[in-house]
mmCIF file of C-alpha atoms in Angstrom:
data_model
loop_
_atom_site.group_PDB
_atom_site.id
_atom_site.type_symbol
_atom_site.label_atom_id
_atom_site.label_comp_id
_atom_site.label_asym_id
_atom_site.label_seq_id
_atom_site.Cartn_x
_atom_site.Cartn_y
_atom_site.Cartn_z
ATOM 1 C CA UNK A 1 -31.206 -15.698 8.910
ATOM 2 C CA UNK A 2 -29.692 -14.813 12.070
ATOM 3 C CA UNK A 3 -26.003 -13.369 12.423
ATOM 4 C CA UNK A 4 -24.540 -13.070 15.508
ATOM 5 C CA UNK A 5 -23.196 -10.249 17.053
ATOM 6 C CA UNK A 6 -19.707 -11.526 16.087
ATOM 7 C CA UNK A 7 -20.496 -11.983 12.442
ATOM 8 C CA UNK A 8 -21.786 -8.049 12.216
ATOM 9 C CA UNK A 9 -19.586 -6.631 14.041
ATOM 10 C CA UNK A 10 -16.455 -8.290 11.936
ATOM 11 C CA UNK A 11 -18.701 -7.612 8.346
ATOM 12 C CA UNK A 12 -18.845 -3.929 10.071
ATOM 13 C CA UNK A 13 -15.393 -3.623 10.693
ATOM 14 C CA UNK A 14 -14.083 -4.776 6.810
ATOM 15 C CA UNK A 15 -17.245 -2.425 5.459
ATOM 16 C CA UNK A 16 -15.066 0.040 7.150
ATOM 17 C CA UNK A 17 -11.585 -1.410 5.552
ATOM 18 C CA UNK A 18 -13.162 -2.042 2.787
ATOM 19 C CA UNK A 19 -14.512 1.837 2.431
ATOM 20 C CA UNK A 20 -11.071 3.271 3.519
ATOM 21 C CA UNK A 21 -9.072 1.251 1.093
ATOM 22 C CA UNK A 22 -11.621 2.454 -1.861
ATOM 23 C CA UNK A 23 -11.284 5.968 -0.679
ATOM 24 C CA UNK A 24 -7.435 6.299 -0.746
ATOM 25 C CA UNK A 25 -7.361 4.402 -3.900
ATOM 26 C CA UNK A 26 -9.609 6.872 -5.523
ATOM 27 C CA UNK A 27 -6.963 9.173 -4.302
ATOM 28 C CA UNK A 28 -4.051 7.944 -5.670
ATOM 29 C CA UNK A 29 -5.907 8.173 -9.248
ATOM 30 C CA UNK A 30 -6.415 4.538 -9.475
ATOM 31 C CA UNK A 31 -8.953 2.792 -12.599
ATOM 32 C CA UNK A 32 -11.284 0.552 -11.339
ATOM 33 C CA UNK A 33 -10.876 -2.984 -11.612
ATOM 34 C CA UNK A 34 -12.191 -4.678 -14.982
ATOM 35 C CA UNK A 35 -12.161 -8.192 -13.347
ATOM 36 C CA UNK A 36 -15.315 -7.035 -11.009
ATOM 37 C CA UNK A 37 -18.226 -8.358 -12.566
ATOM 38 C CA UNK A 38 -16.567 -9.715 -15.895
ATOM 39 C CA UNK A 39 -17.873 -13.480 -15.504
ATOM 40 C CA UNK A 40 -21.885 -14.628 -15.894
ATOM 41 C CA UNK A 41 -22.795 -16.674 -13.255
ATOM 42 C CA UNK A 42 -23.654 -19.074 -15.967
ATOM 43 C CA UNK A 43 -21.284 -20.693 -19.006
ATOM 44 C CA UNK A 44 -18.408 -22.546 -18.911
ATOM 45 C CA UNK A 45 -16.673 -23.279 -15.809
ATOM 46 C CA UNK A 46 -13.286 -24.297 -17.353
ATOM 47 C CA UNK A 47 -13.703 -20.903 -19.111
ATOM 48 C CA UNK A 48 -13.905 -19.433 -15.885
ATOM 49 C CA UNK A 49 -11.553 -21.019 -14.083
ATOM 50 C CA UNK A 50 -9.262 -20.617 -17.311
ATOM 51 C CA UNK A 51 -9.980 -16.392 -16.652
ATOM 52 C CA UNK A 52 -9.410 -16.797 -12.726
ATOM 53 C CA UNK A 53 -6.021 -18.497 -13.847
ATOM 54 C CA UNK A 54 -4.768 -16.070 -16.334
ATOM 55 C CA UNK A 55 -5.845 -12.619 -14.093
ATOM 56 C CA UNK A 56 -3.823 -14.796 -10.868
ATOM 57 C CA UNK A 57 -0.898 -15.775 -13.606
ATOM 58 C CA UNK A 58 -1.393 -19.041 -12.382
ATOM 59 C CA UNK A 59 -0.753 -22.160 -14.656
ATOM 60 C CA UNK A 60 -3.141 -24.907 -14.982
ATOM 61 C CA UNK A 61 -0.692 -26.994 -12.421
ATOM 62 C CA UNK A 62 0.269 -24.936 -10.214
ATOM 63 C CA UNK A 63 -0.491 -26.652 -7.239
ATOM 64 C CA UNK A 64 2.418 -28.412 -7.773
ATOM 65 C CA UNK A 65 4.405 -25.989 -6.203
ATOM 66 C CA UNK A 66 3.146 -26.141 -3.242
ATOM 67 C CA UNK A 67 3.852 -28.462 -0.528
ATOM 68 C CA UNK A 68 0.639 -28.599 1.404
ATOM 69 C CA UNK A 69 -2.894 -26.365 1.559
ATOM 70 C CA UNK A 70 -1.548 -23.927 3.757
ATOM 71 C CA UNK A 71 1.401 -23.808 1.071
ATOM 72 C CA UNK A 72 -1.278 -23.209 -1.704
ATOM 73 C CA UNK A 73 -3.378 -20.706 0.407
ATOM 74 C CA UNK A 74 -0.474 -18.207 0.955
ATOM 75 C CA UNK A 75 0.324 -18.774 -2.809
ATOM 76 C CA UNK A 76 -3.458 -18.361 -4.069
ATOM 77 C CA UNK A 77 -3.990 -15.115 -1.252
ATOM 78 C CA UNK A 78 -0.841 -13.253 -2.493
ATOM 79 C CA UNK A 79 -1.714 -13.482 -6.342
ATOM 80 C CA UNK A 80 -5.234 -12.661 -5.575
ATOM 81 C CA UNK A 81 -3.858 -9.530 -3.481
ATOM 82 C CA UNK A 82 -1.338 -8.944 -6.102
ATOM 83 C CA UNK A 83 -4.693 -8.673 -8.703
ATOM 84 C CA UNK A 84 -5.745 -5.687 -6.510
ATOM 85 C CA UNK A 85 -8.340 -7.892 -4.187
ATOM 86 C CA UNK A 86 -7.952 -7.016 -0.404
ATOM 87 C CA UNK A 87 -8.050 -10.540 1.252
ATOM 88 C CA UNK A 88 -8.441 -10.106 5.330
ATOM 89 C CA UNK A 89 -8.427 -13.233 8.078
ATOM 90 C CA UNK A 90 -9.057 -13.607 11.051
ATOM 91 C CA UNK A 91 -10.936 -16.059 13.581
ATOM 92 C CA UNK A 92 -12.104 -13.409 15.824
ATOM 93 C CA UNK A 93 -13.627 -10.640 15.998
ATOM 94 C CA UNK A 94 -11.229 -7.537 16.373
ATOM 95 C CA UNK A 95 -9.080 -8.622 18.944
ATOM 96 C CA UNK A 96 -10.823 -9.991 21.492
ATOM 97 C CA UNK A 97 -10.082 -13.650 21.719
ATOM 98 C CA UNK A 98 -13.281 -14.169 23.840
ATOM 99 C CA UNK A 99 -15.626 -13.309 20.502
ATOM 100 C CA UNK A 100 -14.442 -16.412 18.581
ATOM 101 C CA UNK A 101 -16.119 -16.768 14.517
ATOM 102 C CA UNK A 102 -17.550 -20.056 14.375
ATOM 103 C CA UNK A 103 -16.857 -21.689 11.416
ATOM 104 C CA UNK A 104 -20.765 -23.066 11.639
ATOM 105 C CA UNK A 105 -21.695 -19.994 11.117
ATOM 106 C CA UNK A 106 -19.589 -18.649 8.013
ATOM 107 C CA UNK A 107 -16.415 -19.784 6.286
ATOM 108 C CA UNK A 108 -15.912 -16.301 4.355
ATOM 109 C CA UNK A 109 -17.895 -13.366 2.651
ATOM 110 C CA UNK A 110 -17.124 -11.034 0.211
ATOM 111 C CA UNK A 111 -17.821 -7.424 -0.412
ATOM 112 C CA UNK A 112 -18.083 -6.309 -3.603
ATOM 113 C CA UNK A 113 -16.700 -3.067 -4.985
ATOM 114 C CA UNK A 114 -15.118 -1.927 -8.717
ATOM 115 C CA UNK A 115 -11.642 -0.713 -7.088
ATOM 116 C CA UNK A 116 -11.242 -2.441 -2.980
ATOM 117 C CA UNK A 117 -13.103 -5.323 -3.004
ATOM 118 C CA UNK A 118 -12.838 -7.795 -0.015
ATOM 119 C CA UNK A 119 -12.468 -10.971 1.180
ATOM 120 C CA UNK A 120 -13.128 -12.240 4.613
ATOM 121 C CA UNK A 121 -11.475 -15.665 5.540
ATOM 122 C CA UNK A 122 -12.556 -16.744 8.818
ATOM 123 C CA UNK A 123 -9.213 -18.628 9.908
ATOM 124 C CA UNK A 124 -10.677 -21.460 11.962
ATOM 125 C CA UNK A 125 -11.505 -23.075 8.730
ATOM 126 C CA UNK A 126 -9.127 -26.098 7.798
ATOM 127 C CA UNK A 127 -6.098 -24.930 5.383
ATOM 128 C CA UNK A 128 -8.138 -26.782 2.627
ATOM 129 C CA UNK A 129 -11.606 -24.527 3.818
ATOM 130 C CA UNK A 130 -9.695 -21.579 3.720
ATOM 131 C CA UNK A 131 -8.825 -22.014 0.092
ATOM 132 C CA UNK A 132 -11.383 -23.786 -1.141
ATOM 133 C CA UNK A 133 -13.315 -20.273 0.169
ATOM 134 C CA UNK A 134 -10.749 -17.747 -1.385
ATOM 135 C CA UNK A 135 -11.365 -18.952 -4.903
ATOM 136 C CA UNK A 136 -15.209 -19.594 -4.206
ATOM 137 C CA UNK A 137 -15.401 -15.818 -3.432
ATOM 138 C CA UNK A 138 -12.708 -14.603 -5.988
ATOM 139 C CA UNK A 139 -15.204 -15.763 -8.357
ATOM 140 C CA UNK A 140 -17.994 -14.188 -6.909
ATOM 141 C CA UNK A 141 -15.747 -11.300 -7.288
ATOM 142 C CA UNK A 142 -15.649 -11.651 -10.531
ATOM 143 C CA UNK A 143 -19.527 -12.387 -10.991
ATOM 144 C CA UNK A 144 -20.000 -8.823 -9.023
ATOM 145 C CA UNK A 145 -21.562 -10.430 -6.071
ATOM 146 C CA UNK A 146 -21.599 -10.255 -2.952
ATOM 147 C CA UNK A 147 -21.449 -13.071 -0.738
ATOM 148 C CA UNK A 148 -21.586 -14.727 2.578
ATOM 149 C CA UNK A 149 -20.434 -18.151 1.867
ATOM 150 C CA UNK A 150 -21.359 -21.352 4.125
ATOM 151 C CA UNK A 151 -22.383 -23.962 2.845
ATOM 152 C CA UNK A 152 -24.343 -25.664 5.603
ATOM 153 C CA UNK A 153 -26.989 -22.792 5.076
ATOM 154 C CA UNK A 154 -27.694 -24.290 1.663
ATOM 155 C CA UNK A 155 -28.843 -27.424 2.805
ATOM 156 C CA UNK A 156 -32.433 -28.274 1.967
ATOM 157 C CA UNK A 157 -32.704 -25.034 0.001
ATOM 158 C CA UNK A 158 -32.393 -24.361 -3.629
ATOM 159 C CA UNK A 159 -29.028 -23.401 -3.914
ATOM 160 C CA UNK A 160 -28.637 -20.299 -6.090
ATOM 161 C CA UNK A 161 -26.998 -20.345 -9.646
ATOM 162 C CA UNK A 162 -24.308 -18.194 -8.767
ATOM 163 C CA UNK A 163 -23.048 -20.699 -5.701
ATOM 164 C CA UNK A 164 -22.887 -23.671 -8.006
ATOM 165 C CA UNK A 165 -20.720 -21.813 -10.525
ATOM 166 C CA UNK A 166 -18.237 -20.647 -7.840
ATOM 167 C CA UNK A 167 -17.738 -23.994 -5.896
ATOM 168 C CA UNK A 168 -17.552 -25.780 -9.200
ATOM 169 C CA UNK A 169 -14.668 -23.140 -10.549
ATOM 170 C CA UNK A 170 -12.938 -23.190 -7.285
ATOM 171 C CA UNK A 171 -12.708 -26.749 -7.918
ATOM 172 C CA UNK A 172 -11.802 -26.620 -11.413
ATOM 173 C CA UNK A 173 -8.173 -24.690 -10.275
ATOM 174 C CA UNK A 174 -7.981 -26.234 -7.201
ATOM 175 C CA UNK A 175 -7.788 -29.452 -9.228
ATOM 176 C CA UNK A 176 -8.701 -29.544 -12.645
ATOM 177 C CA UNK A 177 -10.482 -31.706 -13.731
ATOM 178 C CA UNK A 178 -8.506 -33.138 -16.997
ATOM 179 C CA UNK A 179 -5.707 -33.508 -14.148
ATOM 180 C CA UNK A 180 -8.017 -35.312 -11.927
ATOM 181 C CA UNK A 181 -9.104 -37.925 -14.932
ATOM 182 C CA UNK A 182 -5.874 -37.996 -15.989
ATOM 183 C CA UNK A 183 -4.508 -39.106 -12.402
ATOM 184 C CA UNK A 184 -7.326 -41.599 -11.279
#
């Protein structure tokens, strides 16, 4: 209900990224993106998850590739970039190391748009924050919704649909869940 200086000033800064990227796009004659606003944020989450996979040209187990989280982040933030998604980090604000972004504050938001749109990572999350957060707002990507995603701000709230259908996709290819049965 109250951002901090830091937190505007860095959403500022990618509305301005996020703007300049749309702008030469539209410029180089590109389509829009038909993954921007494709899901319901209702339905099936292994459907979901199954569309997230396919668009990413990720198989159901591909996390076992990887070697670690930060392993899976770099290979979940390049296919996601590769899909036409600008995906930005940082855990300050510009590049003054003085105006730190407090993870208590956000984990990641996401701005919307039908050819650039963008996802903030704030990168003093943990490895497994970071990616739990890049699917959680790929999939409000695909929803068409914006988002400013922390998940200490939905305590002792109602929680809206749409957040319960991205942190329960983000889970679903993170670890699926027929893998997860399967395993325990």
């Amino acid at each position: 209900s109250n951002p901090s200086r830091n937190l505007i000033d860095t959403m500022h800064d990618m509305d301005l990224i996020q703007e300049w990227t749309h702008n030469h796009l539209l410029d180089e004659g590109a389509a829009p993106l038909d993954f921007v606003g494709a899901q319901k944020a209702q339905g099936n989450i292994s459907d979901f998850a199954m569309y997230i996979r396919q668009l990413l040209h990720l198989n159901v187990e591909w996390f076992k590739q990887s070697q670690n989280a930060a392993d899976s982040f770099r290979i979940i933030r390049s296919a996601i970039s590769n899909a036409g998604v600008v995906v930005m980090t940082s855990g300050i604000v510009e590049n003054n190391t003085h105006r730190i972004l407090e993870t208590s504050e956000f984990r990641a938001f996401t701005i919307v748009d039908n050819y650039a749109p963008l996802i903030f990572i704030n990168s003093n999350d943990s490895w497994n924050g970071k990616l739990f957060s890049l699917l959680h707002e790929l999939a409000h990507v695909c929803i068409g919704e914006n988002s400013l995603f922390n998940d200490r701000y939905t305590e002792g709230t109602a929680v809206k649909k749409a957040e319960t259908i991205c942190n329960a996709v983000a889970a679903e290819i993170i670890v699926p869940q027929d893998f997860f049965t399967t395993e325990w």
